[in-house]
Structures are given as structure tokens and as C-alpha cells.
Amino acid sequence: MLSEFEIIRRFFEQPARRPARGGRTPAGAVLGIGDDAALLRPSGDMELAVSTDLLVEGTHFRAGSAPRALGHKALAVNLSDLAAMGAAPRWATLAISLPSADEAWLREFAAGFFALAARFGVELVGGDTTRGPLCICVTIAGEVPAGLALLRGGAAPGDDIWVSGELGGAALALARPEYTEVAARLEQPEPRVELGERLRGIASAAIDVSDGLAGDLRHILERSRVGARVDYESIPRPAAFGRLGDPELEMRCVLAGGDDYELLFTAPQARRKELEALGAEIGLPLTRIGAIRLGDPSLMVFDAQGRPLPVTHGYDHFAA
Ligand code: ADP
Ligand code: MG
């Protein structure tokens, strides 16, 4: 049986890594794993963006989930939060509790985690390892030039509402596992790190879609004290919905399905051309789905005939 310290040394303490092909250069902590705390030195004039996400077996992923996908996802959801702030990821810590020291499981988990870390130049600088129910907590720190972070509170009446990629795929994969073409949206979400950084100075507000479009857009509306109109038909969604033939499930997935980790953001109309060019440049479709309006933080969603649709809520762990 592996000891706690062997687990850390064998699976989480990485020799200095080269960036993955096309990836970023690792950030270089002053001091990483091995002491009582890591030492990090942010670059001059940068603010540190720090975020944490906890993944619990049975709540966030099914028991028996593939360890490589879990390693990827544990980091991806954190990278997505930094992307939504417009921050460049640099360092992460990993606190993990494991029912047993299963070497094959640990090898796969670490492979998924470090493959994604290498792509974005993230260095694992510390963590904690204990025995217990399977539970994974990653904390991430990144940098953003002072004053340029993308906040939820900056949306203004008249701004367009944009979304990257497609929505509803992860929820469809969860509801209908036989739709294997969307399985990767749930298991291997792609954090929109580059988009987030490029939106600095363009987007007026941003959030990542982790709990569903309606719920996450509401966070922007509440923070910005504005309302919104969204055109349901304009929301980009995977082609798989074309053969689903279940408009109600489709609507639930697209408006309230979580786990897509796309970026939802607002920007002044004057930035349209720039955003279209940006989407083309980074190879990620950016779609305008509605507009911010004056008024209370309410969200109106309209169908193709201009009729209002009932809007379902996002995911809430403590809702009845
Ligand atoms: P402490 O007793 O001070 O909490 P630990 O013995 O738990 O320290 O950890 C030893 C070192 O290994 C520390 O630098 C800690 O950050 C790191 N570490 C522990 N678990 C992990 C992990 N799962 N991933 C990365 N680093 C870890
Ligand atoms: Mg410890």
C-alpha cells in the first residue's frame, strides 16, 4: 500500500515540465511542493485572481467515473472560472481525499490533470492528500492586469449578450447517455482561457456557464442591476438536438443545463465587428443571443414568434 507521501511524490510532484505542444510555458513558482506552503510571486502590476471548486462523488460526478476525465475536469472547471475573469492561469493546488491508494486510478487521474495543466502552463504547487470518500478540490491562481478583470457587474443597457461555443450539450449527455457525440461536453469540457484573456477591455461583464444559461445570466443581471432579453432560437446548441425530437428536454438543456463551461458575456454594440473577428481568429464561434435592457434584473426569453417562454432556473445544490 502506498503511503501518503509516496502518493504525493509519485503522482503529484512533477519534475520541471516542458510546455505541451502549442501549450504555454509553466509559470515557475518561487517554491512549489514540499514545504509547508508554496511561495508565489505575481508579476509587477498584475492582480491575482483566485478561485476554488470542489467536486464530490455522487454530487458532481458518478461513482466509477473515468479517472482521466476527472483529472481533466477538476482542473478545467477552475480554469473556466479564471477565463470568466479574463485572468491567465498560473498556479494550482489540489486537495484530494481517496478511499484507497489505487495506483492505476492515481496514474490516470494525474495524466488527465497534467495534460490540461501543461496546455495552459499551470504549475501544481501544493495540496493535501487524505483518505476518505472521493472528493477533489482544486484551487487556482492566475494573473490579470490591474483593473482589467472581467466582472459580473459591468453590463449596461443596450449591450449585446454573447455566448461562446454551444450550450446544452453537457446536460443532454447527462440526460441521454446514448447521445455519445455530446459525451465529451460533459466529461472533457474545454475551458475558454484564451477567449477570456482576449475579452479584456472588450466585454463589459462575463461569467462562465456552469449552472445553466438562465441562472448564470441572472448573476450578471443582479450584479449589474439590469434586465435582459434573450432570443431562444439564437442560442447555439449541438446538432444532436436535431434528432432528439423532445423540445421540452431541449429547452431545459439549452436554458438551464449546467456544465458547459462556455463564456457568457456582454459587450457594447460598437464591439460587434471586433468580436466576430476574434471568434474567427481563435476558432471559437461567438454568438449574439440577446440584449441587456434597463430595468429590474429579470430575464425574458422569446421564441421565434416573439412569444415569451417560461424560464427554468439554473442548478442549486440546496433548492428543494
Ligand atoms: P502539511 O502537513 O504541512 O499539510 P503535507 O504533508 O500534507 O503538508 O504535504 C506535503 C507537501 O506536499 C506540501 O507541499 C503539500 O502542499 C504537498 N501536497 C500534498 N498533497 C498534495 C497533492 N494532492 N497535490 C499536490 N501537492 C500536494
Ligand atoms: Mg497536509
PDB file of N, CA, C and O and ligand atoms in Angstrom, residues 4 127-129, ligand 2:
ATOM      1  N   GLU A   4       0.921   8.146   2.109  1.00  0.00           N
ATOM      2  CA  GLU A   4       0.509   9.479   1.678  1.00  0.00           C
ATOM      3  C   GLU A   4       1.654  10.192   0.941  1.00  0.00           C
ATOM      4  O   GLU A   4       1.455  10.800  -0.109  1.00  0.00           O
ATOM      5  N   GLY A 127      -0.972  21.069  -2.094  1.00  0.00           N
ATOM      6  CA  GLY A 127      -2.253  20.410  -1.943  1.00  0.00           C
ATOM      7  C   GLY A 127      -2.328  19.676  -0.629  1.00  0.00           C
ATOM      8  O   GLY A 127      -1.567  19.957   0.299  1.00  0.00           O
ATOM      9  N   ASP A 128      -3.229  18.719  -0.573  1.00  0.00           N
ATOM     10  CA  ASP A 128      -3.366  17.893   0.609  1.00  0.00           C
ATOM     11  C   ASP A 128      -3.925  16.558   0.160  1.00  0.00           C
ATOM     12  O   ASP A 128      -4.712  16.497  -0.793  1.00  0.00           O
ATOM     13  N   THR A 129      -3.508  15.487   0.828  1.00  0.00           N
ATOM     14  CA  THR A 129      -3.909  14.142   0.419  1.00  0.00           C
ATOM     15  C   THR A 129      -4.350  13.375   1.656  1.00  0.00           C
ATOM     16  O   THR A 129      -3.567  13.238   2.593  1.00  0.00           O
TER      17      THR A 129
HETATM   18 MG    MG B   2      -1.406  18.295   4.633  1.00  0.00          MG
END
